[in-house]
Coordinates of C-alpha atoms in Angstrom, one line a residue:
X1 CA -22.3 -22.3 -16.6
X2 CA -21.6 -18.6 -15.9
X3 CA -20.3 -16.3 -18.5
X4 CA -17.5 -13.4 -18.0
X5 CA -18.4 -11.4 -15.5
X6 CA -20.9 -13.1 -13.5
X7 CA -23.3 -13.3 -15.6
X8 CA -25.7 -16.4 -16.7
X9 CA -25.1 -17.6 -20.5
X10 CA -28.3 -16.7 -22.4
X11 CA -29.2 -18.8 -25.5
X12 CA -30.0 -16.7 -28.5
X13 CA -33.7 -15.3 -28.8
X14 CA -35.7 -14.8 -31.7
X15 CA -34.8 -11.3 -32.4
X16 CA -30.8 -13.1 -33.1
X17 CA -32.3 -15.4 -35.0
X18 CA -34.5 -13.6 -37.2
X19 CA -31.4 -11.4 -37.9
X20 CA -29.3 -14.8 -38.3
X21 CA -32.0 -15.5 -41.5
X22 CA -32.4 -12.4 -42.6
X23 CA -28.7 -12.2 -42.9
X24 CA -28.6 -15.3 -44.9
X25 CA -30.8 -14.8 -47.0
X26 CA -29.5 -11.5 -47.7
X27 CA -26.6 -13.0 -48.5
X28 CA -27.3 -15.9 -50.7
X29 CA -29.3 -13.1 -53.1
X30 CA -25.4 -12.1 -53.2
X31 CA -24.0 -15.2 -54.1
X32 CA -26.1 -15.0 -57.3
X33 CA -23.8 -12.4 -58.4
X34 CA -20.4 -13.8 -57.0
X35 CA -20.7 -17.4 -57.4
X36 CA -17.0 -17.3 -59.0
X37 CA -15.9 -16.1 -55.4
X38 CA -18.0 -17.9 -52.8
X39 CA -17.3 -21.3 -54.1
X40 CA -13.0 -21.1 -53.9
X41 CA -13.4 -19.0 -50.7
X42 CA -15.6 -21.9 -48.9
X43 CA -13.1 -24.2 -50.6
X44 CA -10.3 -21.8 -49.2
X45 CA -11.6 -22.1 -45.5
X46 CA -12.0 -26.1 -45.3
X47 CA -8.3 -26.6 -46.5
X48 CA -7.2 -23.8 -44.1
X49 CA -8.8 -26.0 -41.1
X50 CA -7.3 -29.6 -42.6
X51 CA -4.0 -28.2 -43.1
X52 CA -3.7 -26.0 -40.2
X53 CA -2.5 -29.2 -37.9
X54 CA 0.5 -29.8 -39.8
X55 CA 1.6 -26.4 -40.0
X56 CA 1.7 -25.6 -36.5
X57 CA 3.9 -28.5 -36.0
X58 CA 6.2 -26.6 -37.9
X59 CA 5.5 -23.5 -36.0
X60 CA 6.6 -25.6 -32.7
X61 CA 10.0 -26.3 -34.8
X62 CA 10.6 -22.8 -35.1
X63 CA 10.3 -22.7 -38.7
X64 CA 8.7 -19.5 -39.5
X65 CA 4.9 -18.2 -40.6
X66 CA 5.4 -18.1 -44.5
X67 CA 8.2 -20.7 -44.8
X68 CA 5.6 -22.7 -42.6
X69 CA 2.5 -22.1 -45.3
X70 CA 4.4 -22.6 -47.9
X71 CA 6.2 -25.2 -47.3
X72 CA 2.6 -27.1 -46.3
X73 CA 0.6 -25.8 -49.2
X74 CA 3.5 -27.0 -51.7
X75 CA 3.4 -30.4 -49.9
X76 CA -0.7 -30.8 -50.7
X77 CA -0.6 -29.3 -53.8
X78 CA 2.3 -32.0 -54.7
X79 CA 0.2 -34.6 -53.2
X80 CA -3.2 -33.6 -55.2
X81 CA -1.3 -33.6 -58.6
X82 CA 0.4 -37.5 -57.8
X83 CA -2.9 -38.5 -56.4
X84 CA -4.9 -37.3 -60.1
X85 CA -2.0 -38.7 -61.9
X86 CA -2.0 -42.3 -59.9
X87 CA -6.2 -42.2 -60.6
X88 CA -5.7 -40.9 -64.3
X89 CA -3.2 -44.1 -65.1
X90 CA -5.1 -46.7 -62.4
X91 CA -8.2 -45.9 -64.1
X92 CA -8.5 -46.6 -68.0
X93 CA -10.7 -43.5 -69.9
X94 CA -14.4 -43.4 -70.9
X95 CA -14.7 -45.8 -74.2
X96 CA -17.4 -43.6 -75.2
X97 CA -18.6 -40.0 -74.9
X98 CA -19.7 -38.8 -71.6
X99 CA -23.1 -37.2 -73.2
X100 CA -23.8 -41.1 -74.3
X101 CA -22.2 -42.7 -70.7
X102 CA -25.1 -40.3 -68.9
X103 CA -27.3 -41.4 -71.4
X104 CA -26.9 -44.9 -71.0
X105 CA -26.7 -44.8 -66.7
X106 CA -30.3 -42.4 -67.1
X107 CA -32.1 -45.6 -69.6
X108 CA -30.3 -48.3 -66.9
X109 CA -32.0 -46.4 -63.9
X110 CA -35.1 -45.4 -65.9
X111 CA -35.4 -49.3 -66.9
X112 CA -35.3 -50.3 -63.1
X113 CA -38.1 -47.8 -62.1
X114 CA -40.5 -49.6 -65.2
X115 CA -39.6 -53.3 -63.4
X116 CA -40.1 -52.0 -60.3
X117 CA -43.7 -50.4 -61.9
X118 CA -44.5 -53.1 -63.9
X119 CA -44.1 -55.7 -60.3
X120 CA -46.1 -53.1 -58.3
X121 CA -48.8 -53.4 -61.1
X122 CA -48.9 -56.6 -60.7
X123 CA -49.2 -57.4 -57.5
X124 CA -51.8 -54.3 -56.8
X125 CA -54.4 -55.0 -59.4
X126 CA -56.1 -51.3 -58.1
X127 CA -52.3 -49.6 -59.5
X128 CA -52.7 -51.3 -63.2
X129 CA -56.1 -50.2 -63.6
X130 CA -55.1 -46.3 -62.8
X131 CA -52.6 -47.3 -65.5
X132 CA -49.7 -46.3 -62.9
X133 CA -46.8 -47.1 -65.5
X134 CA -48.0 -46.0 -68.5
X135 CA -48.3 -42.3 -66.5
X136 CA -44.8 -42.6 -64.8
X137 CA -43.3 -43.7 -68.3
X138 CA -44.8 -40.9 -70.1
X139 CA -43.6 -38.9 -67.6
X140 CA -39.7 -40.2 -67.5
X141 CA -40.0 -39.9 -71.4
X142 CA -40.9 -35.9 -72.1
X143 CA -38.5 -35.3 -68.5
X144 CA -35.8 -37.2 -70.3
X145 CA -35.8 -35.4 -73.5
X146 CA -36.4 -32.6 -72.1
X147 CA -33.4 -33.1 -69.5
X148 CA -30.9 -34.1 -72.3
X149 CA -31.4 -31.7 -75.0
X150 CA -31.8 -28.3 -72.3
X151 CA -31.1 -28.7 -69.1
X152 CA -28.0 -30.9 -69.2
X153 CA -26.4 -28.5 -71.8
X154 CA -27.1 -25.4 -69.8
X155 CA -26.1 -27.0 -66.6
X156 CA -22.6 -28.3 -68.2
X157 CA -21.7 -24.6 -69.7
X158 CA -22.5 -23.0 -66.2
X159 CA -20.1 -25.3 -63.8
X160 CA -17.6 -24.7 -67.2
X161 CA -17.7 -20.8 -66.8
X162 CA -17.1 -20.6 -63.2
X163 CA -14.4 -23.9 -63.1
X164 CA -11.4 -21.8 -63.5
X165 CA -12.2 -19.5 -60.2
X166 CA -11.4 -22.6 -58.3
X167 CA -8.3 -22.0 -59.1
X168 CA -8.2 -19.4 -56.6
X169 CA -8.9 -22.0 -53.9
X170 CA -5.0 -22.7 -53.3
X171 CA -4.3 -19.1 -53.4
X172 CA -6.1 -18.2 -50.4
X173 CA -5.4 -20.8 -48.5
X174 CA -1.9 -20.0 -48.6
X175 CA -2.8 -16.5 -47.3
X176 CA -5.1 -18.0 -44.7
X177 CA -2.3 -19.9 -43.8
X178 CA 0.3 -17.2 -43.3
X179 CA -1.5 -14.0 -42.6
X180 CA -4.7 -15.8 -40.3
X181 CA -3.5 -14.7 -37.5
X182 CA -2.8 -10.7 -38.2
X183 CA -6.3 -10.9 -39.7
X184 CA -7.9 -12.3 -36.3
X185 CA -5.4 -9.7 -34.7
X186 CA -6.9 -6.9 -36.9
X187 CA -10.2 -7.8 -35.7
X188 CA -9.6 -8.1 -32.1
X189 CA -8.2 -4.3 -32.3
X190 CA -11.7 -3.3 -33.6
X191 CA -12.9 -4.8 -29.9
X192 CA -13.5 -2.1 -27.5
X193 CA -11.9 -2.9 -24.9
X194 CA -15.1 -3.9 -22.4
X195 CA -16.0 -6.7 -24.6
X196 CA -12.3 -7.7 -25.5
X197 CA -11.4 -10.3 -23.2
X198 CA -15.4 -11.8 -23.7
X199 CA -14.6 -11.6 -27.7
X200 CA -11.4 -13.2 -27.7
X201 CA -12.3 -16.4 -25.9
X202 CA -15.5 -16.3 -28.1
X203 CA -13.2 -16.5 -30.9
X204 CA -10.9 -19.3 -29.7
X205 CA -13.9 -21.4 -29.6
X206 CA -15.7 -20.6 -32.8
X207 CA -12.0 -20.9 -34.3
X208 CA -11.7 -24.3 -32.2
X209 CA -15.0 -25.8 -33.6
X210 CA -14.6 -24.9 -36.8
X211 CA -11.4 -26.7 -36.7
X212 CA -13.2 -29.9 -35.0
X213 CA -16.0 -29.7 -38.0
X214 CA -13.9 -30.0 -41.0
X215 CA -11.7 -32.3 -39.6
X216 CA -14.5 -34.5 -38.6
X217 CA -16.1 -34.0 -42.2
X218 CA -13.0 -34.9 -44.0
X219 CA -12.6 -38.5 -41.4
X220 CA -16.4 -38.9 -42.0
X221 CA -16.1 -38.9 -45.7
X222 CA -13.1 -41.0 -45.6
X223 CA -15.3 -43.6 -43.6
X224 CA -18.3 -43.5 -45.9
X225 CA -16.2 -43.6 -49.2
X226 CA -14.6 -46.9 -47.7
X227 CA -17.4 -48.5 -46.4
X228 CA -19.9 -47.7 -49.7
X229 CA -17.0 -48.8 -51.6
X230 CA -16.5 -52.1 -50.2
X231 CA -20.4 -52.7 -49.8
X232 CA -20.8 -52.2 -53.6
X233 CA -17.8 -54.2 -54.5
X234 CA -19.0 -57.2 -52.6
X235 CA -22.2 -56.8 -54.7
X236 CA -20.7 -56.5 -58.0
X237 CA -21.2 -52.8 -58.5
X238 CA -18.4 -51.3 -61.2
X239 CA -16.1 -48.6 -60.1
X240 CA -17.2 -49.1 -56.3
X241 CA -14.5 -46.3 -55.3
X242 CA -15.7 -43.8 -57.3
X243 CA -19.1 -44.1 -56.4
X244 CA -18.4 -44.2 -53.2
X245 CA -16.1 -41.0 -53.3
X246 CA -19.0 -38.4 -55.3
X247 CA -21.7 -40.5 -53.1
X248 CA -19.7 -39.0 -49.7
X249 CA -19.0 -35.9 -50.9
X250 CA -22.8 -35.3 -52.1
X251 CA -23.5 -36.5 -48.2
X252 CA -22.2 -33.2 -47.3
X253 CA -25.2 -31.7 -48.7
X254 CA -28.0 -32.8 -45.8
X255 CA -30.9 -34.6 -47.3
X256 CA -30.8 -33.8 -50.9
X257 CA -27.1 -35.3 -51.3
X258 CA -28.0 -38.6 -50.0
X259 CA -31.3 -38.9 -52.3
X260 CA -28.8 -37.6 -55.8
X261 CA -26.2 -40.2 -54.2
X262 CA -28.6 -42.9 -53.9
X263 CA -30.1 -42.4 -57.3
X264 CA -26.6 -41.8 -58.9
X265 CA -25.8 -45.8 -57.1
X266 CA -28.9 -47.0 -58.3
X267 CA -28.8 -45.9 -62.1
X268 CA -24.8 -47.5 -62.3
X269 CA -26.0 -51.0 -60.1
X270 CA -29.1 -51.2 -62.6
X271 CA -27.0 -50.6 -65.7
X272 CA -24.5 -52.7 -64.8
X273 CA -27.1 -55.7 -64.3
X274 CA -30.4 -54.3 -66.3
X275 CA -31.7 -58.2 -65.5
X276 CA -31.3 -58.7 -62.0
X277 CA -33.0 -56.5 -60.2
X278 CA -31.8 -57.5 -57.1
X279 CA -28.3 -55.7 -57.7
X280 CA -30.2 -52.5 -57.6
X281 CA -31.8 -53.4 -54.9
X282 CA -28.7 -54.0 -52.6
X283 CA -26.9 -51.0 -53.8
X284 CA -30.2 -49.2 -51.9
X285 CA -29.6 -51.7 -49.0
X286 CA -26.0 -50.9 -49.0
X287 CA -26.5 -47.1 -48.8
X288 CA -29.3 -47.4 -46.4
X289 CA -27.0 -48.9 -43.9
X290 CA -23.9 -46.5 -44.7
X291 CA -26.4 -43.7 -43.5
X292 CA -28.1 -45.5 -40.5
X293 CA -23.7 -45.9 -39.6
X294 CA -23.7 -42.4 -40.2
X295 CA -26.1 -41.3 -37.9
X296 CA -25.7 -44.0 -34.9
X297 CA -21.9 -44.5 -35.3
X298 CA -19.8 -42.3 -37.7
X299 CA -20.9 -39.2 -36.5
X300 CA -20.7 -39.3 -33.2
X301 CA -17.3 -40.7 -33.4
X302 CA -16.1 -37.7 -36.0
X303 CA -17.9 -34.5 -35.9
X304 CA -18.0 -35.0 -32.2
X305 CA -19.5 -31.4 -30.7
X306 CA -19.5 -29.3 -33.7
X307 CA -21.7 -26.9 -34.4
X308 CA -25.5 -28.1 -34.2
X309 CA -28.3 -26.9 -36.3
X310 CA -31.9 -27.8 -35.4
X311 CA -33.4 -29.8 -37.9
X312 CA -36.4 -27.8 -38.9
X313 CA -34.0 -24.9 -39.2
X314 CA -32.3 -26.7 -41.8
X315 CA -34.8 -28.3 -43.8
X316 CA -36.5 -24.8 -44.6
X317 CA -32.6 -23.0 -45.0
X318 CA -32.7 -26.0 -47.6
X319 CA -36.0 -24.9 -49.3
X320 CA -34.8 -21.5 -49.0
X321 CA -31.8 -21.8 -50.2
X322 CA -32.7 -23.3 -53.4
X323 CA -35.8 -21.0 -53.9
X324 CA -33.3 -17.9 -53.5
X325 CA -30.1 -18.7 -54.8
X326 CA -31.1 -22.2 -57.3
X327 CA -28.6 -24.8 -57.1
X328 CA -25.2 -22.9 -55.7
X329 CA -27.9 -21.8 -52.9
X330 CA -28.7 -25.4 -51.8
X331 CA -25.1 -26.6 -52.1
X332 CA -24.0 -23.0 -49.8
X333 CA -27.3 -22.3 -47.6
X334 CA -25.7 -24.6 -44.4
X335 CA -22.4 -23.6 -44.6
X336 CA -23.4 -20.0 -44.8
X337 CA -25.6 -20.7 -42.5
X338 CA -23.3 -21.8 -39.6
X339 CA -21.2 -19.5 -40.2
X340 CA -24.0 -16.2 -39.8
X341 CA -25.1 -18.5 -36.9
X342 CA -21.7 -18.0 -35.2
X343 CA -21.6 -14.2 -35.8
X344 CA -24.5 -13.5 -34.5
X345 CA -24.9 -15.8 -31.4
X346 CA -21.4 -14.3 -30.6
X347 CA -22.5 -10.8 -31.2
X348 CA -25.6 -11.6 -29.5
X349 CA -24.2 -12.4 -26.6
X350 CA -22.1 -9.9 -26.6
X351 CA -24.3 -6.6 -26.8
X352 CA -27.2 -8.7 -24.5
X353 CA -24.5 -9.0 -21.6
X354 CA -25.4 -6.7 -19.2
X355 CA -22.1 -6.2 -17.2
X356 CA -20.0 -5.8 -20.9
X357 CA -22.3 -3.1 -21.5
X358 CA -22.2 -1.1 -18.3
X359 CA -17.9 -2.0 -18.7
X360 CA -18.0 -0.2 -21.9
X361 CA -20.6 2.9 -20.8
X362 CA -17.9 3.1 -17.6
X363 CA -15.1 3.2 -20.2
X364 CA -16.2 5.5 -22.3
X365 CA -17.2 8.0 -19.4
X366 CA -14.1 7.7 -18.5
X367 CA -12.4 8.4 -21.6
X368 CA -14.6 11.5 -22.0
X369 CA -13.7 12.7 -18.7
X370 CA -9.9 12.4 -19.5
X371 CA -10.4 13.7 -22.9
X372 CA -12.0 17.6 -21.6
X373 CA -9.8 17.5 -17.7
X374 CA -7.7 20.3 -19.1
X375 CA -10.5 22.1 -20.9
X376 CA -11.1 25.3 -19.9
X377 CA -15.5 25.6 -19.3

């Protein structure tokens, strides 16, 4: 494939990419400090890609750019509130305190670890003599306690402080929505005018994928949801929906997701029967299969050519993510991550292409020369 001008496409060399983690980085030490803002703006950008189809339809009526966004952000905003009121009256309320609910769900998945411990023990005689259980359940106890009288309560007044900036989610999607395109226009005017053509068609496609991605993630959770669903349903699980719903959304978080969503499955199938162990057991089955779907069917068939990350790349982004930035970091590092990715491979390609750069040095002589022609030397 040739690129503009002539010249071969180059893949991105370690200088790019050294600059593509330092920038991350960089930035996740940020998000420490604006987590209120980084959340409803990543929040902001997905529902600008899912809701971008429909509004161009309405562009191709003639209907015009701010009667188009509103009219479409009014129409989702309409169908979230019917969709929480329908789950609010389908679904009868917690009989008992949710500090008490986690409480039980944490003993129910807690008690399946100790079977599982106790049959290990006994069929390894070598694992009851290093007293194996009575270590892990010493363990579980002081984590436990420790968990519930700390931790949880810290964690529960931190998402509660920075709740309300979602709010701004549906307020800049609705200026994505109508004032996108003088924003890409305001950049492309920054473009001299030797890279411009390169830049703009470099911009259509990162626009383009971007568009495929979160499309594809929003199909790909809407497959998982219904196939976790009806896999724990046909094993008895309670609320298999729900489940299935935070179990897909947490898939969006590579690696670590699937393990808190296969725990999270776990602790509910082993409350809900704390003496048949083989409930528990086929929720793991259950979710196992949902991901080997994922990988060999689901994905393909969704995400189709998005943007690809190498895997090592990711799993130490993920390490470095939570290292830097704690929890918001490992939830943000991939995301951020593609999108500093895109930057720089695109500026990359850019300043590295030889023929751009001799187009600009041209133009600029060239302006110079025009600029003194009626100065007097």
């Amino acid at each position: 494939m040739q690129a503009y001008g002539g010249a071969p496409q180059q893949a991105s060399g370690p200088v790019v990419w050294s600059g593509i983690i330092a920038a991350t980085c960089a930035l996740l030490l940020m998000l420490q400090h604006t987590l209120w803002l980084a959340i409803p703006f990543l929040l902001a950008i997905i529902l600008y890609y899912l809701l971008m189809p429909p509004m161009q339809r309405l562009l191709r009526l003639g209907m015009g750019q701010g009667l188009a966004a509103l009219l479409v952000g009014s129409s989702f905003l309409a169908a979230v509130g019917l969709g929480t009121l329908l789950l609010n009256l389908w679904m009868a309320g917690p009989s008992e305190p949710w500090q008490d609910l986690l409480a039980r769900y944490l003993n129910g998945g807690l008690g399946f670890v100790r079977g599982l411990l106790a049959a290990l023990e006994e069929r390894f005689p070598i694992l009851r003599d290093m007293h194996l259980s009575q270590a892990v359940n010493a363990q579980f106890a002081a984590y436990s306690e420790d968990f519930m009288q700390r931790h949880l309560t810290a964690i529960v007044v931190s998402v509660a402080g920075w709740l309300p900036a979602l709010l701004l989610a549906p307020f800049l999607t609705f200026f994505f929505l109508r004032d996108g395109h003088l924003f890409k226009k305001f950049l492309a005017r920054a473009v001299p005018n030797a890279f411009f053509e390169r830049t703009l068609c470099l911009l259509h496609e990162v626009d383009q994928t971007a568009h495929r991605y979160f499309q594809g993630m929003l199909k790909l959770t809407v497959l998982d949801t219904a196939v976790l669903a009806f896999g724990l349903w046909a094993i008895g699980v309670s609320s298999p929906v729900l489940l299935g719903l935070i179990a897909a959304m947490l898939a969006w978080v590579p690696y670590v997701g699937s393990i808190v969503g296969c725990c999270m499955v776990v602790m509910v199938a082993s409350t809900d029967a704390p003496g048949d162990p083989l409930v528990a057991y086929s929720a793991i089955g259950v979710f196992i299969l949902v991901r080997l779907l994922d990988d060999f069917v689901f994905m393909p068939l969704t995400l189709g050519r998005s943007l690809h990350i190498h895997p090592l790349i990711t799993v130490l982004m993920i390490f470095i993510g939570g290292s830097v930035a704690g929890v918001a970091g490992l939830m943000l590092v991939l995301p951020l991550l593609g999108v500093v990715m895109v930057v720089g491979e695109t500026v990359g390609r850019l300043v590295t292409n030889p023929r751009l750069r001799a187009r600009h040095r041209n133009a600029r002589a060239l302006r110079e020369k025009q600029a003194s022609a009626d100065l007097v030397v």
